[in-house]
Coordinates of C-alpha atoms in Angstrom, one line a residue:
X1 CA 0.0 0.0 0.0
X2 CA 1.3 3.5 -0.9
X3 CA 0.2 6.4 1.3
X4 CA 0.6 9.8 -0.3
X5 CA 2.2 12.6 1.6
X6 CA 0.0 15.2 -0.1
X7 CA -3.2 13.1 -0.5
X8 CA -3.3 11.6 3.0
X9 CA -1.3 13.8 5.3
X10 CA -3.2 12.9 8.5
X11 CA -3.1 9.2 7.8
X12 CA 0.6 9.5 7.1
X13 CA 1.1 11.6 10.3
X14 CA -0.7 9.0 12.3
X15 CA 1.6 6.3 11.0
X16 CA 4.7 8.4 11.7
X17 CA 4.1 9.8 15.1
X18 CA 0.5 10.8 16.0
X19 CA -1.2 7.5 16.6
X20 CA 0.5 6.2 19.7
X21 CA 0.1 4.0 22.7
X22 CA 0.6 6.0 25.9
X23 CA 3.6 5.1 28.0
X24 CA 3.0 4.0 31.6
X25 CA 5.9 4.4 34.0
X26 CA 6.0 1.6 36.6
X27 CA 8.4 0.4 39.2
X28 CA 9.6 -2.3 36.8
X29 CA 10.1 0.0 33.9
X30 CA 8.0 1.4 31.1
X31 CA 4.9 -0.3 29.8
X32 CA 2.2 0.8 27.3
X33 CA -1.6 1.0 27.5
X34 CA -3.5 -1.8 25.7
X35 CA -5.4 0.7 23.5
X36 CA -4.0 3.7 21.6
X37 CA -4.6 7.3 22.6
X38 CA -7.6 8.8 21.0
X39 CA -6.1 12.0 19.6
X40 CA -8.4 13.3 16.9
X41 CA -8.3 13.3 13.9
X42 CA -5.4 10.9 13.7
X43 CA -7.1 8.1 15.7
X44 CA -10.3 8.4 13.7
X45 CA -8.4 8.0 10.4
X46 CA -6.3 5.1 11.7
X47 CA -9.4 3.3 13.0
X48 CA -11.1 3.8 9.7
X49 CA -8.2 2.2 7.9
X50 CA -8.3 -0.7 10.4
X51 CA -12.0 -1.3 9.7
X52 CA -11.4 -1.2 6.0
X53 CA -8.5 -3.8 6.4
X54 CA -10.8 -6.0 8.6
X55 CA -13.6 -5.8 6.0
X56 CA -11.2 -6.8 3.2
X57 CA -9.7 -9.7 5.3
X58 CA -13.1 -10.9 6.5
X59 CA -12.4 -10.1 10.2
X60 CA -15.1 -7.5 10.3
X61 CA -17.8 -10.1 9.6
X62 CA -16.5 -12.1 12.6
X63 CA -16.6 -8.9 14.8
X64 CA -20.2 -8.2 13.7
X65 CA -21.2 -11.7 14.7
X66 CA -19.7 -11.3 18.1
X67 CA -21.4 -7.9 18.5
X68 CA -24.8 -9.5 17.5
X69 CA -24.3 -12.2 20.1
X70 CA -23.4 -9.7 22.8
X71 CA -26.4 -7.5 21.9
X72 CA -28.8 -10.5 22.1
X73 CA -27.3 -11.4 25.5
X74 CA -27.9 -7.9 26.7
X75 CA -31.5 -7.9 25.5
X76 CA -32.2 -11.2 27.2
X77 CA -30.7 -9.9 30.4
X78 CA -32.8 -6.7 30.2
X79 CA -35.9 -8.8 29.7
X80 CA -35.1 -11.0 32.7
X81 CA -34.4 -7.9 34.8
X82 CA -37.7 -6.4 33.7
X83 CA -39.6 -9.6 34.5
X84 CA -37.9 -9.8 37.9
X85 CA -38.8 -6.1 38.6
X86 CA -42.4 -6.7 37.8
X87 CA -42.7 -10.0 39.7
X88 CA -40.8 -8.7 42.7
X89 CA -37.7 -11.0 42.5

């Protein structure tokens, strides 16, 4: 993939220095957070590229399936909570 300096300056800047994982200083040394810093607009553009790459590779379909399952679980739990609230349990 070629990323144009003039056509995609924010995407390029994200790759070069703006899309980063924040350092955490600990007693054992330096560690990094599990998720990147959300510094707009660089994080938005990088996330967009990641979603496009996932879609092309088929990974996004798997993520959507997991999301659908989690949403169904949440709806079932809300229904149970509502029934318990009405019935007094």
